[in-house]
XYZ file of C-alpha atoms in Angstrom:
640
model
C 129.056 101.901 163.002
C 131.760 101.704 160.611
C 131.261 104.458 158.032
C 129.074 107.477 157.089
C 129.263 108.843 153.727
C 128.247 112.342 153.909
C 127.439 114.009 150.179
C 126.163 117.844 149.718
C 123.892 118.195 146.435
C 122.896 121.151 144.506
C 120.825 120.652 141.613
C 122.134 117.265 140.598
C 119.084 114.868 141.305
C 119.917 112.590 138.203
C 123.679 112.068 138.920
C 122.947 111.786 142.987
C 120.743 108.820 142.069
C 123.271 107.304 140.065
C 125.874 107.659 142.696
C 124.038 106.355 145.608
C 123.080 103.147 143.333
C 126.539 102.502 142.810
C 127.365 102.667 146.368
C 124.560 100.256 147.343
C 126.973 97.668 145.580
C 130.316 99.417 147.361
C 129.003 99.404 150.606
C 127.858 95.654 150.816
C 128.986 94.089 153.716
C 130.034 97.255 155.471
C 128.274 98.543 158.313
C 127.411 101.965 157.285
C 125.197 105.060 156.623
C 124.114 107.822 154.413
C 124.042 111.464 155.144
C 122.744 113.932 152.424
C 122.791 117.455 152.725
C 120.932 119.315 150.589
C 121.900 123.390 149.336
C 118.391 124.530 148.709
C 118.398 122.732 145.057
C 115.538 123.838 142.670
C 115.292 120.569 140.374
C 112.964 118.578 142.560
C 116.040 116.493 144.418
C 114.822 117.284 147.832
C 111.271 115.232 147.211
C 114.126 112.399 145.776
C 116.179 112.389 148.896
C 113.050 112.688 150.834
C 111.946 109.230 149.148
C 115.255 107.689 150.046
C 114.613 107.845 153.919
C 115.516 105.283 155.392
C 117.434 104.035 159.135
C 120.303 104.119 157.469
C 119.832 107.062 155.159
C 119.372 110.433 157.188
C 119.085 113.995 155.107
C 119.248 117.833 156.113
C 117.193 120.092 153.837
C 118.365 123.739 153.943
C 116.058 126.590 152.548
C 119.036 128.307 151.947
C 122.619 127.750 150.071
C 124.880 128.287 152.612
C 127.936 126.642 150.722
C 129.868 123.545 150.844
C 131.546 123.835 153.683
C 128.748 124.714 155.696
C 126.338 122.214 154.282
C 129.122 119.248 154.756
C 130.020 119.972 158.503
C 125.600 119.884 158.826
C 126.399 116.173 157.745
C 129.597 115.253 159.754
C 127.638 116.384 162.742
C 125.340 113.585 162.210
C 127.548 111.157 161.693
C 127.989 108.371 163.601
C 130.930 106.315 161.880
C 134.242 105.973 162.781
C 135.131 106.772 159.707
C 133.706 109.559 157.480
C 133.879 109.514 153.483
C 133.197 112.497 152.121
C 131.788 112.517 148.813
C 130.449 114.386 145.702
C 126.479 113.295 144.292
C 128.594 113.473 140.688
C 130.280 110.307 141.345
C 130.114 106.836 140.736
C 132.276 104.583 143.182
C 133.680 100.907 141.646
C 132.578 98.003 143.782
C 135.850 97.783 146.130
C 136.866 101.352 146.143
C 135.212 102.232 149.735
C 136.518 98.460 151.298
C 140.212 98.917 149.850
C 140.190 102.573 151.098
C 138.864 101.875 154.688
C 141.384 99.168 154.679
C 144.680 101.092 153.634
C 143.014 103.554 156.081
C 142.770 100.886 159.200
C 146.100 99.448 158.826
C 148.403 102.786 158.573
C 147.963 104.113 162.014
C 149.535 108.034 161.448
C 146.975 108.092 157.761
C 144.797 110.715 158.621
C 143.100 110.618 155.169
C 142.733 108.782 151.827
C 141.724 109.922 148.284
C 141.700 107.388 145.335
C 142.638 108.270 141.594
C 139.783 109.893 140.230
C 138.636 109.891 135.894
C 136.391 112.331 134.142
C 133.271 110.967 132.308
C 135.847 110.804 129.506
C 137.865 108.440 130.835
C 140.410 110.808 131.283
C 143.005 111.129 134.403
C 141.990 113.936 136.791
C 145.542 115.976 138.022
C 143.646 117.204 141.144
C 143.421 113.409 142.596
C 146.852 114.504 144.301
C 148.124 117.555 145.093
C 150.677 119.644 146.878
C 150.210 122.525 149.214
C 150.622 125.083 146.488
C 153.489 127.215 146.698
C 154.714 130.588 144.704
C 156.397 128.782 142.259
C 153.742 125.934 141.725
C 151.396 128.919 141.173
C 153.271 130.944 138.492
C 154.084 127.347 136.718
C 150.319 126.754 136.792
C 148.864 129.890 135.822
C 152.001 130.464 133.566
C 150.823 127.256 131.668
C 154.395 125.934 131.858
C 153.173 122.512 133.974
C 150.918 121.927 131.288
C 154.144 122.288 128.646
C 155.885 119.859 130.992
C 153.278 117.875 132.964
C 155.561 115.033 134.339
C 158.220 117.722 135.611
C 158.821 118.047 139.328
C 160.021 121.234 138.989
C 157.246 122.925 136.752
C 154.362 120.054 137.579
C 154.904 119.957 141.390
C 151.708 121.456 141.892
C 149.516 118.451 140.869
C 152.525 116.340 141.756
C 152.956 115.363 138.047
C 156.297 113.584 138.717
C 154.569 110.816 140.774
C 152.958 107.813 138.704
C 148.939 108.171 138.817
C 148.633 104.978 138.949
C 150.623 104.238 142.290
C 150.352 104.782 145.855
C 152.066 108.252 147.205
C 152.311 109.813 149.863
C 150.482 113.149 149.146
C 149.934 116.705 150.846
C 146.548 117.455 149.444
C 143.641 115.268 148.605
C 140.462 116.459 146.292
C 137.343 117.165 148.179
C 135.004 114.512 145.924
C 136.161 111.502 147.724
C 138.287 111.964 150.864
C 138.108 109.186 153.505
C 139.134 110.491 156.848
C 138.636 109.401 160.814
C 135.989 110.936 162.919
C 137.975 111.868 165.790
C 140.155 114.179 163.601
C 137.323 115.882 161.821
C 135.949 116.645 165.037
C 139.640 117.413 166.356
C 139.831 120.064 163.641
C 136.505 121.169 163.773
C 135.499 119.935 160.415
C 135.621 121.926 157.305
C 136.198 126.184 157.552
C 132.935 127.669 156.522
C 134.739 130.626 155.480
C 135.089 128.798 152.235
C 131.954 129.163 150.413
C 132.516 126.408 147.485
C 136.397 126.117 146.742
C 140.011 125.706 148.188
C 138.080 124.117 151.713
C 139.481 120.358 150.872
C 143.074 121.989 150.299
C 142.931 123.797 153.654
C 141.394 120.460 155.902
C 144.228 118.833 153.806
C 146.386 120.960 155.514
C 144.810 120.754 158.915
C 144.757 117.082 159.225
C 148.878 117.421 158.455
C 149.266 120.020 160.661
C 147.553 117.217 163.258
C 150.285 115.161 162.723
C 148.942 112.753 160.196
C 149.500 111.542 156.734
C 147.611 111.908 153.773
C 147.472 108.924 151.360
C 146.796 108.756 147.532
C 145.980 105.131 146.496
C 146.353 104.890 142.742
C 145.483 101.661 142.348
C 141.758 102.575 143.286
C 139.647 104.430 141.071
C 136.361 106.125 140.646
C 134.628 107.844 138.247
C 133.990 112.409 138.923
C 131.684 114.193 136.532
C 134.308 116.532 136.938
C 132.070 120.130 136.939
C 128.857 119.211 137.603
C 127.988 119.537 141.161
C 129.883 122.806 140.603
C 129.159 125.210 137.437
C 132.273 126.069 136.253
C 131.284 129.320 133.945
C 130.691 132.481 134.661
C 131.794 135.120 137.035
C 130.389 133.751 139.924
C 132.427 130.540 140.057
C 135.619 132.971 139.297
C 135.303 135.361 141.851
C 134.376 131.813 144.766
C 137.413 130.202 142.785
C 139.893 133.073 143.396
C 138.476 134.522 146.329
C 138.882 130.925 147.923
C 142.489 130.838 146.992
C 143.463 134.380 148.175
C 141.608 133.070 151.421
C 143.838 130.001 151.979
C 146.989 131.996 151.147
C 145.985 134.925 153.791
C 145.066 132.132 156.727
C 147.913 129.145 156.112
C 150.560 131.330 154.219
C 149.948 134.980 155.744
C 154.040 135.448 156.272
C 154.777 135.394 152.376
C 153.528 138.960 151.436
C 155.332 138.429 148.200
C 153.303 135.327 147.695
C 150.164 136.867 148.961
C 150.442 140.030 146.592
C 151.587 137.923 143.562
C 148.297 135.892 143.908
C 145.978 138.808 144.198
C 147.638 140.084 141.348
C 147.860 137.513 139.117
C 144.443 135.342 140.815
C 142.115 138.348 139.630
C 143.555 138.940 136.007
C 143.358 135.254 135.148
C 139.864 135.004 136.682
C 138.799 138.435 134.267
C 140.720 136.395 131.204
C 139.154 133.375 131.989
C 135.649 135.007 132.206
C 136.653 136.911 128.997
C 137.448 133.696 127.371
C 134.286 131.956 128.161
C 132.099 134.955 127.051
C 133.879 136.996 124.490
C 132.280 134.407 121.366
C 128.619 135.451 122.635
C 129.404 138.892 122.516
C 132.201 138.625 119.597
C 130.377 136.352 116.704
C 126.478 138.464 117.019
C 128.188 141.757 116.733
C 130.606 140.277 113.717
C 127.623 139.206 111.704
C 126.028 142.604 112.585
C 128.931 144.216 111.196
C 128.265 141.524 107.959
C 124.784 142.073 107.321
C 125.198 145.990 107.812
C 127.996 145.888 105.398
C 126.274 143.620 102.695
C 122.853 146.092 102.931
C 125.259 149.123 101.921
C 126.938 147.064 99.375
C 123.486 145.880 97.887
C 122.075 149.243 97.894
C 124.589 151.446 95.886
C 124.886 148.721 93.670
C 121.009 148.611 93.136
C 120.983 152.485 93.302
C 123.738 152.290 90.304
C 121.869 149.527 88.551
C 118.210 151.092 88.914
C 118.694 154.723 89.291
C 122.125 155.746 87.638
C 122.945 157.804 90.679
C 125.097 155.773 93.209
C 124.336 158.773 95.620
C 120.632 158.173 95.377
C 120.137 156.741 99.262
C 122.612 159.303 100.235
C 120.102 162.065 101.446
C 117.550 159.983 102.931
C 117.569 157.723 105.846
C 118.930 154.811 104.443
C 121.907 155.259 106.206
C 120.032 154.351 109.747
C 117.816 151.444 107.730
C 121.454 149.852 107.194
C 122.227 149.296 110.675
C 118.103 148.586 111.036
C 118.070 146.121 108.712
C 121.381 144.386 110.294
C 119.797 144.133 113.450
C 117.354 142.594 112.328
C 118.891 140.011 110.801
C 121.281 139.465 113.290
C 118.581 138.826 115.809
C 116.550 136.252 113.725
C 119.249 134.104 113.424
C 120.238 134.136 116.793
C 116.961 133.414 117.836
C 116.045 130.403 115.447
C 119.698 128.623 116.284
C 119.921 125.113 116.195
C 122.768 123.864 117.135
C 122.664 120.305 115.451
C 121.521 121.730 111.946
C 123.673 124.787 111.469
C 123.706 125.294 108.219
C 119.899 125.617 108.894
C 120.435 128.368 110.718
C 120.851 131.089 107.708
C 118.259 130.062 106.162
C 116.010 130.201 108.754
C 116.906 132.994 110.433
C 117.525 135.274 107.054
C 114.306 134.413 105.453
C 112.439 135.282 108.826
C 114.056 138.635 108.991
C 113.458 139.195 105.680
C 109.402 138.547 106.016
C 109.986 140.869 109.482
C 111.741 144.032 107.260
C 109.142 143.295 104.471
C 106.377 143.608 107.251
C 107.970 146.919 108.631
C 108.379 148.235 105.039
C 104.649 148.112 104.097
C 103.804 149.701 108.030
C 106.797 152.111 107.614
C 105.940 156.105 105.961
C 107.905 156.815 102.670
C 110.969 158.240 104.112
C 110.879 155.080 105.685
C 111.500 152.844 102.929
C 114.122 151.519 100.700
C 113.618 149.241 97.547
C 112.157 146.299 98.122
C 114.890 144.755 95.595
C 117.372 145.844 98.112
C 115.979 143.689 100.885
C 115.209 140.663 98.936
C 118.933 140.708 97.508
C 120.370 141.706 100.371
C 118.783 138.764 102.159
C 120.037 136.437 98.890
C 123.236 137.596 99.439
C 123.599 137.329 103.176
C 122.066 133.383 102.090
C 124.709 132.878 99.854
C 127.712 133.955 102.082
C 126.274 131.761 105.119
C 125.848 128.820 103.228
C 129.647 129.082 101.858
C 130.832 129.226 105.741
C 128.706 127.033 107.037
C 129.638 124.281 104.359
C 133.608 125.357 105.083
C 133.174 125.201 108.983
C 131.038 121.803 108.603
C 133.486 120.545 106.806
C 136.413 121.533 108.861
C 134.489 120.483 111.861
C 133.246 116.708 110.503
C 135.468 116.012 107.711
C 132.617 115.297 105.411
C 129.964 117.603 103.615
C 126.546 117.675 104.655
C 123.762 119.988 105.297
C 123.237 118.137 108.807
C 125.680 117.202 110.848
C 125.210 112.916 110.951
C 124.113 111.050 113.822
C 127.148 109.356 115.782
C 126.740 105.634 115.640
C 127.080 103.895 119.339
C 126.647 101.076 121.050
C 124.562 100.125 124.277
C 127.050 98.144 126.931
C 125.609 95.812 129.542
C 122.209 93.909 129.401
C 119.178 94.300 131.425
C 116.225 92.014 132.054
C 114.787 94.227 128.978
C 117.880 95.004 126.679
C 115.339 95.452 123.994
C 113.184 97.941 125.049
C 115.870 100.142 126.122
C 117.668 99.333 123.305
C 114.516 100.784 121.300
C 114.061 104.024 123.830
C 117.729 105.166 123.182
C 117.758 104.681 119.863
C 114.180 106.787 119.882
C 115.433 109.639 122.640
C 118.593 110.692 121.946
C 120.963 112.042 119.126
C 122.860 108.860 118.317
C 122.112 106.259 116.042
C 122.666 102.735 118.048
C 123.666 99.802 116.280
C 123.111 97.164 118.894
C 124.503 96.154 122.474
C 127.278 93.812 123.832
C 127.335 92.153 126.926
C 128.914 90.174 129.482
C 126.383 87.218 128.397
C 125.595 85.679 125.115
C 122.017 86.804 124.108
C 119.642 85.688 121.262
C 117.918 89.041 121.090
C 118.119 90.986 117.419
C 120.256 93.492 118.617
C 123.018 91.825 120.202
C 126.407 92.004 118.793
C 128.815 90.240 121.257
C 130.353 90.092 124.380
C 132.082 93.120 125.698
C 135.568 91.700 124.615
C 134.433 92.435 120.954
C 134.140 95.898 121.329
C 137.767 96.516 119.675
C 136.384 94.872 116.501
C 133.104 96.554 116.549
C 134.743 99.810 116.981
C 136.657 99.498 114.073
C 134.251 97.618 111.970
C 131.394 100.118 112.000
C 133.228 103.893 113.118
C 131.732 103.781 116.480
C 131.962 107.441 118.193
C 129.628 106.674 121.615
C 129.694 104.203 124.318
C 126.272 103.963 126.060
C 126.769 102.066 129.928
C 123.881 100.751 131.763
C 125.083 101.297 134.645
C 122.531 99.384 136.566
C 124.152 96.351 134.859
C 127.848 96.562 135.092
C 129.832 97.015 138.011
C 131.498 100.290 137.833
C 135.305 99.318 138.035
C 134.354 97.478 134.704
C 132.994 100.932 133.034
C 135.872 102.330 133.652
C 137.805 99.609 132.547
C 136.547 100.020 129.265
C 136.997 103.752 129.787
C 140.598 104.107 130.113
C 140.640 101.189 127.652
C 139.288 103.022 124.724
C 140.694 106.776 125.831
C 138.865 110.299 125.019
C 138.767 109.136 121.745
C 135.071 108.182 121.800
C 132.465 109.700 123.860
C 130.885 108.008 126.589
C 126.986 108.430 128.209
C 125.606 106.830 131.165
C 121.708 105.061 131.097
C 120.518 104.325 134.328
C 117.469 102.096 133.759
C 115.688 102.424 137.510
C 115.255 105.756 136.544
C 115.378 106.106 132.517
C 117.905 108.997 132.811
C 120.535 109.444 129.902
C 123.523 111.511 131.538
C 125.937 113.177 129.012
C 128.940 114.347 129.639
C 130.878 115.953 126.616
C 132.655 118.515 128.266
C 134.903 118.128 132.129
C 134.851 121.526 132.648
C 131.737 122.846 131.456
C 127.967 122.347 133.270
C 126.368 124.096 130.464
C 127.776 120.957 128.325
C 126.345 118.149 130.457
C 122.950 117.276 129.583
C 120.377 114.927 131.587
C 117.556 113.180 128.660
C 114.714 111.957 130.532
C 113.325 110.031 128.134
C 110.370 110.215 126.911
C 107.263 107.736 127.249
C 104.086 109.148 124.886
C 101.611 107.628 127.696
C 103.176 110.647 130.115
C 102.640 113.321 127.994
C 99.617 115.686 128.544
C 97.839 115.450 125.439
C 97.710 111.072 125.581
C 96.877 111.286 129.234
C 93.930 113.744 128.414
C 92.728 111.808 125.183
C 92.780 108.518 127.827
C 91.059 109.900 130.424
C 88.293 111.344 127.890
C 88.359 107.640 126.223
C 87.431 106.210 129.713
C 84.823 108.921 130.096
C 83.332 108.717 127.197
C 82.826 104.990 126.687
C 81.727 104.720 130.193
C 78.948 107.055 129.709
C 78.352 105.187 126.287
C 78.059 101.864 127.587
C 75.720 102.411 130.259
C 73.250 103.649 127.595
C 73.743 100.302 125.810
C 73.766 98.332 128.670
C 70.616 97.007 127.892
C 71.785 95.623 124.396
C 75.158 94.749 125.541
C 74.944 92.921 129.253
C 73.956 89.605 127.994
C 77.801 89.412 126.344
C 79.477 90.724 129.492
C 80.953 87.401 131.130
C 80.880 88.867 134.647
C 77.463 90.401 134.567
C 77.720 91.746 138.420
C 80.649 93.277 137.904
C 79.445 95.939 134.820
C 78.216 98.594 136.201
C 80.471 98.849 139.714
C 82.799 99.295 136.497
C 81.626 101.895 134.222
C 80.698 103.918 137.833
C 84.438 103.888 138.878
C 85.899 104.443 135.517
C 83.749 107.351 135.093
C 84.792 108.464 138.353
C 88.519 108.382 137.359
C 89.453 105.434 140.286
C 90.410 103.226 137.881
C 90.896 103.104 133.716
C 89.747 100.701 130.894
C 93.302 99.430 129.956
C 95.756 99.368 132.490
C 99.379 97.681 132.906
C 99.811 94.202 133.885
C 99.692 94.009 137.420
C 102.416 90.639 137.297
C 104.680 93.463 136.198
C 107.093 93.660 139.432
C 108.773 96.714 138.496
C 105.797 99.385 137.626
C 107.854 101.702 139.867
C 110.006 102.127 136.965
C 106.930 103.260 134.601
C 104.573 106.115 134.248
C 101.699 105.825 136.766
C 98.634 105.129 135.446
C 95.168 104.287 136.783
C 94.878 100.585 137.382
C 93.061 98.812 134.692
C 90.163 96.895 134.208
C 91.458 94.935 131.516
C 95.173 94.251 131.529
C 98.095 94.203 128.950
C 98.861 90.544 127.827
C 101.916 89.339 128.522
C 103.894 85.960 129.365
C 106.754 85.181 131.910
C 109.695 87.673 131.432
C 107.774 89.943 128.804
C 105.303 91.167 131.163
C 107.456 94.303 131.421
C 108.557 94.221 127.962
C 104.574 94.999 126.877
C 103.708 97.014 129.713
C 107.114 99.172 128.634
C 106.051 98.950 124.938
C 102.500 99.879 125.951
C 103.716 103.246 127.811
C 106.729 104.172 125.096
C 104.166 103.832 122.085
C 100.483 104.732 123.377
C 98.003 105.939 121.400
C 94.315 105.667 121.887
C 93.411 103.102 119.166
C 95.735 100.440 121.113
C 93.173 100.918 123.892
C 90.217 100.713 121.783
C 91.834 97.542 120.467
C 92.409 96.044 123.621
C 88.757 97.197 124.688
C 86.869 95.965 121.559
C 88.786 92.796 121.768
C 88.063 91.600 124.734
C 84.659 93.379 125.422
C 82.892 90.353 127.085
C 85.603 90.550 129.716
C 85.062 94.132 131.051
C 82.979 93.371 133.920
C 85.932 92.032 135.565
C 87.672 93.029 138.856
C 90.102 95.689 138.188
C-alpha cells in the first residue's frame, strides 16, 4: 500500500465529512487507506465514522480524550502505507495536492516530510504553512508584535519564515501539523508523535525529530489546500491558553533545555500573554453588562430626584427610604433582561425588548413589594423611557458605524450559489430559505436554462460589482477544490465565503480563523423532519385507515386493485408503511429524510424525480397528502 491518511476528530462531524469527500477525488488512482481516530466527540461523529467502514477505511473510537498526540500515534500504528499523511477533519484537499506531494516526496531521497501552502476559509494565506524552529529572538519579535509590523523581514519575520515567497518551494525547518506527508519508516524510527503534548507544539517537535534524523523538510508552495483554521481546535478560553503555552514551555525544556535565558524568558513572557490574551477575549462579557449596569443605575437616580423635584418639591424625598438599594435593584434588572433577550442580528431590538420586559418584571415586583418597598411608578416607567431613548441613539450610531447605512435591522448580505448540481434549483430554494443571506442566483461551469442562473463562473467579477455581492456560497460536491480556492484567493477576504455540501445538506460558515465560537454548521431544515409534521402524518395515516375500513363497503367498488385494500389500510395502520411516500425511481433518497414507504408515490418524470421528492420533504404539510390521496383514491389498493 501506498498511503494512509490518518485524521484525529473531535466534535467536527460536518467538516470531517466534507474533508473525506474531497479526498475521495485526491486519492483516485492511488493505492491507499483511511485511518480515523476519534477523541471521545459528543456530536454524533462516531455513529458517522462508524457508517464509513469500509476495507479501506479503518477507525479507533476512544471513550476518552486522550489528546492529539496520543490519538494520532493510535492511527500510525495501524497504518500500513509507506507513506503516512497526516491530516486535520477541518480540511479540504484540491484534486492533485496528495499525488504532487507523494511525488516531490518519492523523488528527493533525504525529504523526510512535506507540507503544502495552506488558506483559511477566507481565502487568506496561513503564516504557520512554514516555519522555523523558534528561537529567542523569533519569540520576542512574535509576541512583541514587531513581525506583524514587518511581516516580510528576515530579521523580525523569521519565525514564520516571512522572507521566503508563499507561493514557492523552500526548504523549511518546521511544517504545520494539518497536512504533513512523511515516510513510515521514520515515524516509526522516531517513535511517532510525543504524547507529552496534549494538543499543541507536537508537529513543531516531530519537525524537529525527523531533522534531527537527518532529513529534510519540504514546503511546496505551489500546492495548496484549504484549513478551517480553528475548528478542530477551540481557540478561546483558558483551556486552549494554558495547552497552548504549556506546550511551548514543553518544547523549549526538552529540545532547547541549555538556554535558561530562553527558557525563563518564555515562562515569563508565555504566561502573561496567555492571561492578556484570555483577558482580551473575555473582558467585553464582563466589561459591556456591568457598563450598562452602571447606565441604568445612574439613569434611575437621575429620574428619581428629578421626579422627586417635579412631584414632591423636595429633591431629598427618596433620601431616607430605601430607594437607594431599589437603584441598583432596578439596574439589575434591566441589565439582565436585555442580556437575556439578545439577538444578535436585530440589535437595535434588543433595548426594546429587553427594557420593556424589565419594566413589566419591576412593575410586577412593585405591586408584590410592602410600602417601604416601593418607589413611584412614574419613576419606573420614565426611567425605562429614558434608558429606550439612550439605546436607540447608540444603537442607530453603532449600526451605522458598523454597516454604513441606517436601519433598524441589519440587511441581509446578497450572495451567490457557485457550482451546479443535478438539482441547482432546489438547493438554490433551501439556501435562500435556511440561512441569513439573500441569494440572487448561481453561476456555473455549464450554461443552464434554469431561472436562477446567472452565468458561468468567469462572470463572477461583473456580478460582483453589478449587484454588491458580500457571500460566495461553494457546492463543494460540484467543483473540484483547487477551483474554490481559485476563486478564493481570486476575490481576497473581501467577501465572505460558506461551504454547501449537498450529500449531506450542511451549510459550514466560517467568519472568523481564529474563533470556533464564530463557525457555525446550518443543517438545514426540511418541514417533513420536524416533530410536529411527522406526528400530524402519522395520525393522517391512522386516522384515514381506520376511516376507510368503515367505508369500505361504499368505497371498494372504486378501488382499482380490489385485493390489495385492505392488506393496505392493515399495514398503514400498523405504521409499516404510509399513504404518500417518495418516489421510489428517486436514486438518491439517502440524501432525504426517511420516511415510511408509500402506497401512493410522488409524481415525477426523468431528472425531476428528486426535484419533487426534495420539494415534497422541504414544503410538507398535510393537505399535500390529502391531495395526493383524494386524487388518486381509486389507486390505493396498490402495492406499496
Amino acid at each position: 500500500m501506498i498511503l494512509s491518511v490518518v485524521i484525529v476528530n473531535y466534535n467536527v462531524k460536518h467538516f470531517l465529512s466534507q474533508c473525506l469527500n474531497a479526498l475521495d477525488n485526491s486519492l483516485d488512482g492511488i493505492d491507499a487507506e483511511f485511518i480515523i481516530v476519534d477523541n471521545n466527540s459528543e456530536d454524533n461523529s462516531q455513529a458517522y465514522i462508524e457508517s464509513c467502514a469500509s476495507k479501506d477505511f479503518r477507525y479507533i473510537l476512544n471513550d476518552k480524550n486522550h489528546g492529539f498526540s496520543y490519538a494520532m500515534n493510535q492511527g500510525i500504528k495501524l497504518a500500513k502505507g509507506k507513506f503516512v499523511l497526516i491530516l486535520n477533519p477541518d480540511t479540504l484537499v484540491g484534486s492533485d495536492a496528495i499525488r504532487n506531494s507523494l511525488h516531490y516526496l518519492e523523488t528527493h531521497g533525504r525529504c523526510g516530510a512535506v507540507g503544502v501552502r495552506m488558506i483559511d476559509g477566507q481565502g487568506n494565506y496561513l503564516k504557520e504553512s512554514k516555519r522555523s524552529v523558534p528561537t529567542m529572538w523569533s519569540s520576542i519579535s512574535k509576541i512583541s508584535g514587531f513581525s506583524r509590523f514587518f511581516p516580510k523581514s528576515k530579521f523580525f519575520s523569521n519565525y514564520n519564515l516571512g522572507h521566503l515567497n508563499e507561493l514557492d518551494n523552500h526548504q523549511v525547518e518546521v511544517l504545520t501539523g494539518a497536512f504533513l506527508l512523511t515516510r513510515k519508516t521514520i515515524l516509526n524510527k522516531i517513535g511517532g508523535f510525543d504524547e507529552t503534548y496534549f494538543m499543541y507544539g507536537e508537529d513543531i517537535d516531530l519537525s524537529l525529530q525527523i531533522l534531527n534524523q537527518g532529513f529534510y523538510n519540504y514546503y511546496i508552495g505551489q500546492v495548496s489546500i484549504v484549513h478551517f483554521k480553528g475548528e478542530s481546535t477551540p481557540r478561546r478560553g483558558l483551556n486552549y491558553h494554558y495547552n497552548f503555552f504549556h506546550s511551548m514551555l514543553l518544547f523549549v525544556r526538552k529540545n532547547l533545555s541549555r538556554n535558561f535565558l530562553f527558557i525563563g524568558f518564555l515562562k515569563i513572557a508565555l504566561l502573561v500573554l496567555g492571561a492578556l490574551k484570555f483577558l482580551k477575549t473575555n473582558l467585553k462579557k464582563i466589561f459591556s453588562p456591568l457598563l450598562r449596569f452602571g447606565l441604568y443605575s445612574m439613569i434611575v437616580w437621575c429620574v428619581s430626584q428629578i421626579w422627586a423635584k417635579f412631584y414632591f418639591g423636595e429633591s431629598d424625598y427618596y433620601l431616607h427610604s430605601n430607594h437607594q438599594y431599589l437603584i441598583f435593584i432596578y439596574g439589575g434588572i434591566w441589565t439582565i433582561s436585555y442580556y437575556t433577550l439578545k439577538d444578535r442580528s436585530m440589535e437595535i431590538y434588543n433595548a426594546f425588548k429587553g427594557i420593556l420586559t424589565g419594566m413589566l418584571v419591576i412593575l410586577i415586583l412593585y405591586g408584590l413589594a410592602s410600602l417601604e418597598w416601593r418607589t413611584s411608578r412614574a419613576v419606573i416607567i420614565l426611567s425605562a423611557a429614558t434608558i429606550l431613548a439612550i439605546e436607540f441613539i447608540i444603537g442607530f450610531i453603532t449600526f451605522r458605524r458598523r454597516h454604513g447605512y441606517w436601519s433598524l435591522k441589519e440587511k441581509a448580505p446578497q450572495g451567490i450559489l457557485v457550482g451546479m448540481s443535478a438539482d441547482t434549483e432546489v438547493h438554490f430554494n433551501f439556501l435562500k430559505s435556511n440561512s441569513s443571506v439573500q441569494y440572487l442566483g448561481y453561476v456555473s461551469e455549464e450554461e443552464s436554462t434554469e431561472n436562477h442562473f446567472l452565468g458561468n463562473i468567469g462572470d463572477l467579477d461583473q456580478l460582483l460589482a453589478q449587484h454588491k455581492v458580500h457571500v460566495l456560497t461553494f457546492i463543494t460536491d460540484a467543483l473540484e477544490i483547487d477551483k474554490i480556492m481559485k476563486v478564493m484567493v481570486h476575490f481576497g477576504s473581501g467577501l465572505k465565503y460558506l461551504m454547501f455540501s449537498t450529500s449531506s445538506n450542511v451549510l459550514l460558515d466560517s467568519p472568523d480563523k481564529n474563533s470556533r465560537g464564530a463557525y457555525t454548521i446550518v443543517e438545514l431544515k426540511w418541514k417533513i423532519n420536524t416533530s410536529k409534521n411527522r406526528l400530524l402524518k402519522r395520525g393522517l395515516d391512522v386516522s384515514l385507515s381506520v376511516l376507510f375500513m368503515l367505508i369500505t363497503p361504499l368505497v371498494i367498488w372504486i378501488i382499482e386493485r380490489k385485493k390489495g385494500w385492505i392488506p393496505n389500510i392493515k399495514r398503514t395502520f400498523l405504521g409499516q408503511c404510509s399513504w404518500v411516500g417518495y418516489n421510489s425511481q428517486d436514486e438518491t433518497l439517502e440524501n432525504l429524510p426517511s420516511i415510511r414507504p408509500g402506497i401512493l408515490e410522488i409524481k415525477a418524470v426523468n431528472r425531476a424525480v428528486h426535484l419533487q421528492n426534495s420539494f415534497y420533504a422541504r414544503e410538507y404539510n398535510i393537505w399535500k397528502d390529502l391531495k395526493i390521496i383524494f386524487g388518486s383514491f381509486s389507486k390505493l389498493g396498490s402495492k406499496a
